[in-house]
CSV table of N, CA, C and O in Angstrom, one decimal:
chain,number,residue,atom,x,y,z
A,1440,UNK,N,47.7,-52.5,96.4
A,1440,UNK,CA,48.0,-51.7,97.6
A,1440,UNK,C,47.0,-52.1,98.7
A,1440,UNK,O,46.0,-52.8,98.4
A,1441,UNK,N,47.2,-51.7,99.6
A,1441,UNK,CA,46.4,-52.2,100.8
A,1441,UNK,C,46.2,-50.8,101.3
A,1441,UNK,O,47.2,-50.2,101.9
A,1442,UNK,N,45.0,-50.2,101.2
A,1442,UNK,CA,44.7,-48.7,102.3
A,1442,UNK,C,43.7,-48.7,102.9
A,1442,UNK,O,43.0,-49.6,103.4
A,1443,UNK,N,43.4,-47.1,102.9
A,1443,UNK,CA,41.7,-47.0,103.6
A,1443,UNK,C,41.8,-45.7,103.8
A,1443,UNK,O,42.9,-45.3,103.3
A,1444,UNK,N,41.3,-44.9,104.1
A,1444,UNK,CA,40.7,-43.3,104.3
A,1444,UNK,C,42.5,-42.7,104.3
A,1444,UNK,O,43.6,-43.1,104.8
A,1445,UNK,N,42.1,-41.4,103.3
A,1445,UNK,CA,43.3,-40.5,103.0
A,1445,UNK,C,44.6,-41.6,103.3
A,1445,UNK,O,45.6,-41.6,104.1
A,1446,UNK,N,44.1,-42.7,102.2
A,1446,UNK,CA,45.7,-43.3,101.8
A,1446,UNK,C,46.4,-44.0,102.4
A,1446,UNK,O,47.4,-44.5,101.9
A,1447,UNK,N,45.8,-44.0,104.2
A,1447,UNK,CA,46.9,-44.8,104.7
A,1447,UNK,C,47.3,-45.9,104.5
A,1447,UNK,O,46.6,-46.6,103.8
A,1448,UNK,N,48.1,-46.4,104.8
A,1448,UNK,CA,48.4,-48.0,104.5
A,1448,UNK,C,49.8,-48.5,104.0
A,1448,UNK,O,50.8,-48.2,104.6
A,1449,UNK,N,49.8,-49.2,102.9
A,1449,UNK,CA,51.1,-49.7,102.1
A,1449,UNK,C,50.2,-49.1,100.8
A,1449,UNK,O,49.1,-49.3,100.3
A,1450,UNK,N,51.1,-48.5,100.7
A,1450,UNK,CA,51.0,-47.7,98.4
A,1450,UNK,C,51.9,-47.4,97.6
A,1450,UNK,O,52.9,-46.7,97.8
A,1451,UNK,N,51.5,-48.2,96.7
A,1451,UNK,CA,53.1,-48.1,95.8
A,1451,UNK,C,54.0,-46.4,95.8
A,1451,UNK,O,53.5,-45.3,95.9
A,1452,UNK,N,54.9,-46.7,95.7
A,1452,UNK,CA,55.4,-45.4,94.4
A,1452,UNK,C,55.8,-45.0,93.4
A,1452,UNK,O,56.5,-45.4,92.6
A,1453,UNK,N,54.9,-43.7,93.7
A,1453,UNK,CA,53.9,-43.6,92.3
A,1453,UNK,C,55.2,-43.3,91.2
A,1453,UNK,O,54.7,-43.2,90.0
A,1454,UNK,N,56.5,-43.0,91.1
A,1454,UNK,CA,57.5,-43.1,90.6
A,1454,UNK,C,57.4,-43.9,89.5
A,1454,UNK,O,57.8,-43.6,88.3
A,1455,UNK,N,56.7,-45.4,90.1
A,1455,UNK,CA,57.3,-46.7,89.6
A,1455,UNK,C,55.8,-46.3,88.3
A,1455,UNK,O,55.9,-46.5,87.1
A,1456,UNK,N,54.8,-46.0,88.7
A,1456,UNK,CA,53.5,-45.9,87.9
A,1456,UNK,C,53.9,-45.9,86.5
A,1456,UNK,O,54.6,-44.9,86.2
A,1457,UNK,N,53.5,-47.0,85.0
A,1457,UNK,CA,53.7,-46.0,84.0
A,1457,UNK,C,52.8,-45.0,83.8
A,1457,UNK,O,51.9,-44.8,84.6
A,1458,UNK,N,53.1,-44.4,82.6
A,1458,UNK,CA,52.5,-43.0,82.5
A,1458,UNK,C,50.7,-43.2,82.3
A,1458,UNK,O,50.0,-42.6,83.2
A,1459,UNK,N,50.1,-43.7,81.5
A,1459,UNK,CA,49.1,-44.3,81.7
A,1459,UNK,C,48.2,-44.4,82.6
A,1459,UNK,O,47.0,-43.9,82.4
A,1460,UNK,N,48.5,-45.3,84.0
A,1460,UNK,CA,48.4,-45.1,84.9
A,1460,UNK,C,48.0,-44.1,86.0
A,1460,UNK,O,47.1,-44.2,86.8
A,1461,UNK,N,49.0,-43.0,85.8
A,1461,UNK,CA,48.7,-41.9,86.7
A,1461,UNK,C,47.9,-41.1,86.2
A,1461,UNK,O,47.8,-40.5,87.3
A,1462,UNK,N,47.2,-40.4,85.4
A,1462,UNK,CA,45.9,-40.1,85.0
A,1462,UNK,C,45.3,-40.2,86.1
A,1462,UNK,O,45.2,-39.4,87.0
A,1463,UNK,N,44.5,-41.7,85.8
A,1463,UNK,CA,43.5,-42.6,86.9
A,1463,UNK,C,44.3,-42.7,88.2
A,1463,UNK,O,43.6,-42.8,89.2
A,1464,UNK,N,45.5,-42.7,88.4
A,1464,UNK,CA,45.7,-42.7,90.1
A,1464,UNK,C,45.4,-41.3,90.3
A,1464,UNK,O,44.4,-41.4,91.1
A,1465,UNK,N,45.8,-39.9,90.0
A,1465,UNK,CA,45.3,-38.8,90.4
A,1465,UNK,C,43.7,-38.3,90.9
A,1465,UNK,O,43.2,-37.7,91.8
A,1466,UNK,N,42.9,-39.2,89.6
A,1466,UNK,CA,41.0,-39.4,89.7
A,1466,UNK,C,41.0,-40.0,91.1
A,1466,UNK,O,40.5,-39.5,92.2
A,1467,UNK,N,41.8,-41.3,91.0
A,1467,UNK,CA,41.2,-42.5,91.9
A,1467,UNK,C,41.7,-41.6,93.1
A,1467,UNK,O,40.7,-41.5,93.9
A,1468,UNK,N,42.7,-40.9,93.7
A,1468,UNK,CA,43.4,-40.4,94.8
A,1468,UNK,C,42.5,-39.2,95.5
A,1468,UNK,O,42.2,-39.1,96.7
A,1469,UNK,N,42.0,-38.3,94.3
A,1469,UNK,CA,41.3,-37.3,95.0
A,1469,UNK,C,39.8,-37.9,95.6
A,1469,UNK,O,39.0,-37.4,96.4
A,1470,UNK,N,39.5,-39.2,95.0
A,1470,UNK,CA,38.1,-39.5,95.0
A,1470,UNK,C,38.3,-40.7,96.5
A,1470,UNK,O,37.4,-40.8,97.4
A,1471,UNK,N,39.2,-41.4,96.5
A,1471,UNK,CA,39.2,-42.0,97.8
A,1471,UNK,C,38.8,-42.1,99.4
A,1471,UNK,O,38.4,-43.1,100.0
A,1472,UNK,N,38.8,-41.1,99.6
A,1472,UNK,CA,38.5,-40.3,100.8
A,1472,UNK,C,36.6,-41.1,100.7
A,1472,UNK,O,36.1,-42.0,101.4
A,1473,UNK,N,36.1,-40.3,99.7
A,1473,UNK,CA,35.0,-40.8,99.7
A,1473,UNK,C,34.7,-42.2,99.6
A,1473,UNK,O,34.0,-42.6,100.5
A,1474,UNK,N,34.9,-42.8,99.0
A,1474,UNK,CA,34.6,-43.9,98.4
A,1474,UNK,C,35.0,-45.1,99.6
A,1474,UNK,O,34.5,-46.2,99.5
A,1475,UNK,N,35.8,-45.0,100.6
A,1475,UNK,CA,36.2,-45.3,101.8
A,1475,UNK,C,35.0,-45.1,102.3
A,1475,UNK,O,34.4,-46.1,102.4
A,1476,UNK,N,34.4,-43.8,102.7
A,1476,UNK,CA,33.3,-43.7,103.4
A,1476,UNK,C,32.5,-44.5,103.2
A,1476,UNK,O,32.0,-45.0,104.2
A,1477,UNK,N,32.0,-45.0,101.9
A,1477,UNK,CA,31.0,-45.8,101.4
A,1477,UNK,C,31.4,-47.5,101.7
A,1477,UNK,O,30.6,-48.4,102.0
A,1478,UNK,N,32.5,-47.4,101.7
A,1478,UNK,CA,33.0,-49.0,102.3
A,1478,UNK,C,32.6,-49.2,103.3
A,1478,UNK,O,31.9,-50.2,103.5
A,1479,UNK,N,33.1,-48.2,104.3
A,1479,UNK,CA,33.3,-47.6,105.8
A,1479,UNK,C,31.3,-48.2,106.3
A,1479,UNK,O,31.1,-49.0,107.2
A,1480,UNK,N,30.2,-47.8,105.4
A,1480,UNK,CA,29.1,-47.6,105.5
A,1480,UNK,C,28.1,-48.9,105.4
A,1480,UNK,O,27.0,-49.2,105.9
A,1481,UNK,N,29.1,-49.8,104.0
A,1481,UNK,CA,28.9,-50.7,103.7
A,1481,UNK,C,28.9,-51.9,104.5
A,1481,UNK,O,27.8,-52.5,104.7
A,1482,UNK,N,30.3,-52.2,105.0
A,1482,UNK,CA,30.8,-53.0,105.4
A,1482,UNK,C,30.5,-54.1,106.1
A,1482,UNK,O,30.7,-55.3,106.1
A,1483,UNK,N,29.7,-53.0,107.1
A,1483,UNK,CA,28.8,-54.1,108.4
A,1483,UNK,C,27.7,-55.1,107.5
A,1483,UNK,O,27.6,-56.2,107.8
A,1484,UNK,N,27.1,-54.5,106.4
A,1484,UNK,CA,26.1,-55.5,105.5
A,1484,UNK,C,26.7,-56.6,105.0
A,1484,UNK,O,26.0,-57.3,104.3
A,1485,UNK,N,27.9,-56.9,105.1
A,1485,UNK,CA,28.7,-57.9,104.3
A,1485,UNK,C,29.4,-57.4,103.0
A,1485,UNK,O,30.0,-58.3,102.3
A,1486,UNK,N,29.4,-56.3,102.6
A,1486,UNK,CA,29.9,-55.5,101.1
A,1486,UNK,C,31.5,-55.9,101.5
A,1486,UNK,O,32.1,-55.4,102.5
A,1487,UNK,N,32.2,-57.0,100.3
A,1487,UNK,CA,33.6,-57.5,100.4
A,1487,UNK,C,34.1,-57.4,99.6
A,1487,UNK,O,35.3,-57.7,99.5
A,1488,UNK,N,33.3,-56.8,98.3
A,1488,UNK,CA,34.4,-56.6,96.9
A,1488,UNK,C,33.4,-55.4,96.0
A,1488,UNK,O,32.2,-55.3,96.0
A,1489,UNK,N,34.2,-54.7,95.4
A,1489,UNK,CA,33.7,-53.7,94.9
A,1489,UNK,C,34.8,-53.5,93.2
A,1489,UNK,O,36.0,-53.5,93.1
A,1490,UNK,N,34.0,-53.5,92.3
A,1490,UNK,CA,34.8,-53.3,91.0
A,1490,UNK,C,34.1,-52.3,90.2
A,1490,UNK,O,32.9,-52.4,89.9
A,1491,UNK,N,35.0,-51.2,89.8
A,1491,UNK,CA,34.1,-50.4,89.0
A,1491,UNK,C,35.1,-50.3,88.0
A,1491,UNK,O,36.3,-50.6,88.3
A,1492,UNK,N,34.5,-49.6,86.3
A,1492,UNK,CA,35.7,-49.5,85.3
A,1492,UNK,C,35.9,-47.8,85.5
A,1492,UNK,O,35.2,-47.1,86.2
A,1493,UNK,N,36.8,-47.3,84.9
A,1493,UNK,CA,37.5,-46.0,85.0
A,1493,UNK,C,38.7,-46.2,83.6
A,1493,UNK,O,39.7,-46.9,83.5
A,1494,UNK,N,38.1,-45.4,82.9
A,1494,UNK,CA,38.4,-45.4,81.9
A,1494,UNK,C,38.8,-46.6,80.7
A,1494,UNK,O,38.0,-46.9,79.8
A,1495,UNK,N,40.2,-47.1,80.8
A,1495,UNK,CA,40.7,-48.0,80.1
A,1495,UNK,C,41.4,-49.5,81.2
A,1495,UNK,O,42.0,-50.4,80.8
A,1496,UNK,N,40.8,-49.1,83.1
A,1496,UNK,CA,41.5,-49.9,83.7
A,1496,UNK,C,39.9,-50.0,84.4
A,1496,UNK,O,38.9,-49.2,84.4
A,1497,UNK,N,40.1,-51.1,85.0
A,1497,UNK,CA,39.6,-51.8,86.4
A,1497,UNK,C,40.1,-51.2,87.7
A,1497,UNK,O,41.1,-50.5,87.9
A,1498,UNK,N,39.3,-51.7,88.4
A,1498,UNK,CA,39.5,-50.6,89.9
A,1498,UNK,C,39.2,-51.8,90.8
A,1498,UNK,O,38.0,-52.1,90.5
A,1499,UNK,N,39.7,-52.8,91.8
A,1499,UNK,CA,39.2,-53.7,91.9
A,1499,UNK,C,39.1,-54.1,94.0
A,1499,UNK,O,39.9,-54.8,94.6
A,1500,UNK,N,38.1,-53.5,94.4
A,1500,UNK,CA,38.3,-53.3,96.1
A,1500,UNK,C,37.6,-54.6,96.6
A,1500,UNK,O,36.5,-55.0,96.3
A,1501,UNK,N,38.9,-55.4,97.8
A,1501,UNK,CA,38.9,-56.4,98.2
A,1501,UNK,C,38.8,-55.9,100.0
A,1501,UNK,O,39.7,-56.0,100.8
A,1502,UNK,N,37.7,-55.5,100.2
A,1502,UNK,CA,37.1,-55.3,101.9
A,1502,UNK,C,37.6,-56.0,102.7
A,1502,UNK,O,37.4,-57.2,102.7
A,1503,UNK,N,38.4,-55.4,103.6
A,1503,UNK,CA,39.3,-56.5,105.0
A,1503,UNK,C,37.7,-56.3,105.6
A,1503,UNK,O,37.1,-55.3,105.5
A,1504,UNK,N,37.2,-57.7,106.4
A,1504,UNK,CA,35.7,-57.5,106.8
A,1504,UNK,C,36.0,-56.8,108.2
A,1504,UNK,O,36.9,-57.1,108.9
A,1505,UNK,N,35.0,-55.7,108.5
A,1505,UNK,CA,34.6,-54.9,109.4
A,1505,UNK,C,35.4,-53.9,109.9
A,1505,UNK,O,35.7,-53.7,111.1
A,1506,UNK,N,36.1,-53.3,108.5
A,1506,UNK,CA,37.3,-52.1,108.2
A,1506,UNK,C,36.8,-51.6,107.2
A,1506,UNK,O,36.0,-51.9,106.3
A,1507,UNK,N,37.6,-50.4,107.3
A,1507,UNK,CA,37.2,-49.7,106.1
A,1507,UNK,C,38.8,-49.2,105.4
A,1507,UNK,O,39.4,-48.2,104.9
A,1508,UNK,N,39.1,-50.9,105.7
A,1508,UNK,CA,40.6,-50.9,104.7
A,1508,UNK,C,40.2,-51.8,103.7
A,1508,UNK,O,39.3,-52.7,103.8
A,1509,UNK,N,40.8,-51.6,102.5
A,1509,UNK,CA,40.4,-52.8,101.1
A,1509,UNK,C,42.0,-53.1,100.8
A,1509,UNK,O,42.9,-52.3,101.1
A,1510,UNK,N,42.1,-54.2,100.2
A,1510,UNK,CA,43.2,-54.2,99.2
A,1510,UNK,C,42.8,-54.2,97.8
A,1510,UNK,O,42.1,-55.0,97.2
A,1511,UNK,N,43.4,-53.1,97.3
A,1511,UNK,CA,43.3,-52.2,95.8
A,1511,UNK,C,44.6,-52.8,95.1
A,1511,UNK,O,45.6,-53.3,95.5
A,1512,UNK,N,43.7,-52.6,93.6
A,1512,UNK,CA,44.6,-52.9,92.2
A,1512,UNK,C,43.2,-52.5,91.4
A,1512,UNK,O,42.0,-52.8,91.3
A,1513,UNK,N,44.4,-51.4,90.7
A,1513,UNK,CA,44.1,-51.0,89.3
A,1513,UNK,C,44.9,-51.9,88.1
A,1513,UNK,O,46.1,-52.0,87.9
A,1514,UNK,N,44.0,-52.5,87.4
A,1514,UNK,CA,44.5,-53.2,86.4
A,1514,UNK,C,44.2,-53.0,85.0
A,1514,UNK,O,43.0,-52.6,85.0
A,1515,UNK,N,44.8,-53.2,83.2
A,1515,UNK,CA,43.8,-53.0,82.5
A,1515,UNK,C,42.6,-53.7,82.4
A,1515,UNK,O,42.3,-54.8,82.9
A,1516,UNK,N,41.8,-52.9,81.6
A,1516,UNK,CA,40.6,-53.3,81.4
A,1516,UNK,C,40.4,-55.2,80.9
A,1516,UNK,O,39.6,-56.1,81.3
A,1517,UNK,N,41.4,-55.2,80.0
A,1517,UNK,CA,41.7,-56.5,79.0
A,1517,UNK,C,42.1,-57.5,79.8
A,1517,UNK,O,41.9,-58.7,79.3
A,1518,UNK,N,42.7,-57.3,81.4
A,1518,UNK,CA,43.5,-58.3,82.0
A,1518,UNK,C,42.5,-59.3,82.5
A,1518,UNK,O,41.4,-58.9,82.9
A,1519,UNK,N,43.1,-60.7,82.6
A,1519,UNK,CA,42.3,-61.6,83.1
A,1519,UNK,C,41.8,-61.7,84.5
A,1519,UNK,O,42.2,-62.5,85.3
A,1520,UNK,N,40.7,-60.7,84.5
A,1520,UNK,CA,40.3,-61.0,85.7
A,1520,UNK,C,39.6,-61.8,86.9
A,1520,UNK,O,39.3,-61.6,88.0
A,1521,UNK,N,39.4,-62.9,86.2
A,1521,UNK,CA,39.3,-64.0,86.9
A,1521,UNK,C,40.5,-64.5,87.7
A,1521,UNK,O,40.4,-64.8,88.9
A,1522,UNK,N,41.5,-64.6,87.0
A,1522,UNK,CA,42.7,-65.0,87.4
A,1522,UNK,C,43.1,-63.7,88.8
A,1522,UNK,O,43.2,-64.0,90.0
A,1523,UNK,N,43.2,-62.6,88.2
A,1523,UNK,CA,43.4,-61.7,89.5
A,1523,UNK,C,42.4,-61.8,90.5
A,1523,UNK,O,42.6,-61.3,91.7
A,1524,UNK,N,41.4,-62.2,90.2
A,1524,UNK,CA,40.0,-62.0,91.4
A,1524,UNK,C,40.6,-63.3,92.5
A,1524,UNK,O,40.2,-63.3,93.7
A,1525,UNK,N,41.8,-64.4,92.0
A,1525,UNK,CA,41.6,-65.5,92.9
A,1525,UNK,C,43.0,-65.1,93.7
A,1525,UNK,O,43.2,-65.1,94.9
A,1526,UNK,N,44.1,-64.7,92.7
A,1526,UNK,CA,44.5,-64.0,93.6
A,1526,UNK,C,44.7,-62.5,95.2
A,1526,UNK,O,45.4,-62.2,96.2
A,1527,UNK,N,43.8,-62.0,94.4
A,1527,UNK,CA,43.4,-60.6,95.5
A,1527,UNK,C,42.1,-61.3,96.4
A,1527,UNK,O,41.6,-60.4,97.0
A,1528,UNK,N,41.6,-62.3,96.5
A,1528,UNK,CA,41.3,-63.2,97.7
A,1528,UNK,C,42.3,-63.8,98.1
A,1528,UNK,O,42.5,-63.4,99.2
A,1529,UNK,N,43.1,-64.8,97.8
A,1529,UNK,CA,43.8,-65.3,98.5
A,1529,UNK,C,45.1,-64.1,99.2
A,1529,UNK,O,45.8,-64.5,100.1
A,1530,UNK,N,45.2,-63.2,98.8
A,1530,UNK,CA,46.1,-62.1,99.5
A,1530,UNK,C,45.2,-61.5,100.8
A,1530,UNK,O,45.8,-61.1,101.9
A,1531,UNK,N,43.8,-61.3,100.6
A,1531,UNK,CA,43.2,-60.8,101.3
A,1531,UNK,C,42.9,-61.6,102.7
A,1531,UNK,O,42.8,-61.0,103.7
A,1532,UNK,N,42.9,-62.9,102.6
A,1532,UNK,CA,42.9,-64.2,103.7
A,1532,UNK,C,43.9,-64.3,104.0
A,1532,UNK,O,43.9,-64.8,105.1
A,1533,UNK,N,45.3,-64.0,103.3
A,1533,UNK,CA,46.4,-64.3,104.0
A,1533,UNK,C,46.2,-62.9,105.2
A,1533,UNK,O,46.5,-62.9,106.4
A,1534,UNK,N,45.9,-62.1,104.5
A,1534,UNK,CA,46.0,-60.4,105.3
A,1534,UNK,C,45.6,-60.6,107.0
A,1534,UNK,O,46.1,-60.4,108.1
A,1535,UNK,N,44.4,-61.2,106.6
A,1535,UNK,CA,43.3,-61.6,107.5
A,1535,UNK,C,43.9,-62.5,108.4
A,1535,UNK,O,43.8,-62.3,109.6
A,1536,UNK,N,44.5,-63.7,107.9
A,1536,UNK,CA,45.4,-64.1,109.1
A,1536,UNK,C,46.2,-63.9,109.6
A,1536,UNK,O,46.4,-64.5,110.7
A,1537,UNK,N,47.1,-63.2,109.2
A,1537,UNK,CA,48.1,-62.3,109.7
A,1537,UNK,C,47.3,-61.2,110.9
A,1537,UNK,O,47.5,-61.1,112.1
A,1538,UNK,N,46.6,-60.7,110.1
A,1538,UNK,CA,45.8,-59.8,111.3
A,1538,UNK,C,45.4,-60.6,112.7
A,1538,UNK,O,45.9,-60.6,113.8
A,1539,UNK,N,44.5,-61.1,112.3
A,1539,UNK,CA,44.1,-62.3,113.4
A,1539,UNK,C,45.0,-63.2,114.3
A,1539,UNK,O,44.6,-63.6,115.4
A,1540,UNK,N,46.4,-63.5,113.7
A,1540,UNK,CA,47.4,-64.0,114.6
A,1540,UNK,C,48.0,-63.1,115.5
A,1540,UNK,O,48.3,-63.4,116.6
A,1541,UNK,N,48.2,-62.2,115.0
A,1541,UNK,CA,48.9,-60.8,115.9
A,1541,UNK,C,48.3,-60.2,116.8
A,1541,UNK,O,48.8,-59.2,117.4
């Protein structure tokens, strides 16, 4: 998903979530607000990626630079994250040029 403070943005629906999942989306959703702030705070220093674990998943924040929008994915713990790290940059550069063209 692509957001930033109370959610705005493009976010899945949570419909589609399996069950698993929504546990940690409910954590992750009440806790957002803040954790934005800290982006929000960061940002100007260069802070472009943020990964913390939560429970049995990854949390994995890709900073649009000098926003306090990221593009988010919760993934499991086990998944190859290398392989996602090259994709959720290259989505984040596409983002960024799209931004930048418009």
């Amino acid at each position: 998903m692509v957001a930033r403070k109370n959610l705005e943005g493009i976010v899945p629906i949570t419909e589609d979530f399996k069950k698993e999942i929504m546990g940690i989306w409910e954590v992750l959703k009440d806790t957002m607000d803040d954790f934005f702030g800290v982006i929000g705070e960061y940002s100007e220093y260069g802070l472009d990626k943020v990964y913390f674990e939560l429970g049995k998943f990854d949390v994995m924040f890709f900073i649009l630079p000098g926003s306090d929008t990221a593009l988010v994915a919760i993934v499991p713990a086990l998944a190859n994250r290398g392989l996602l790290e090259v994709e959720m940059e290259n989505a984040r550069r596409k983002i960024i040029e799209i931004i930048e063209s418009g």
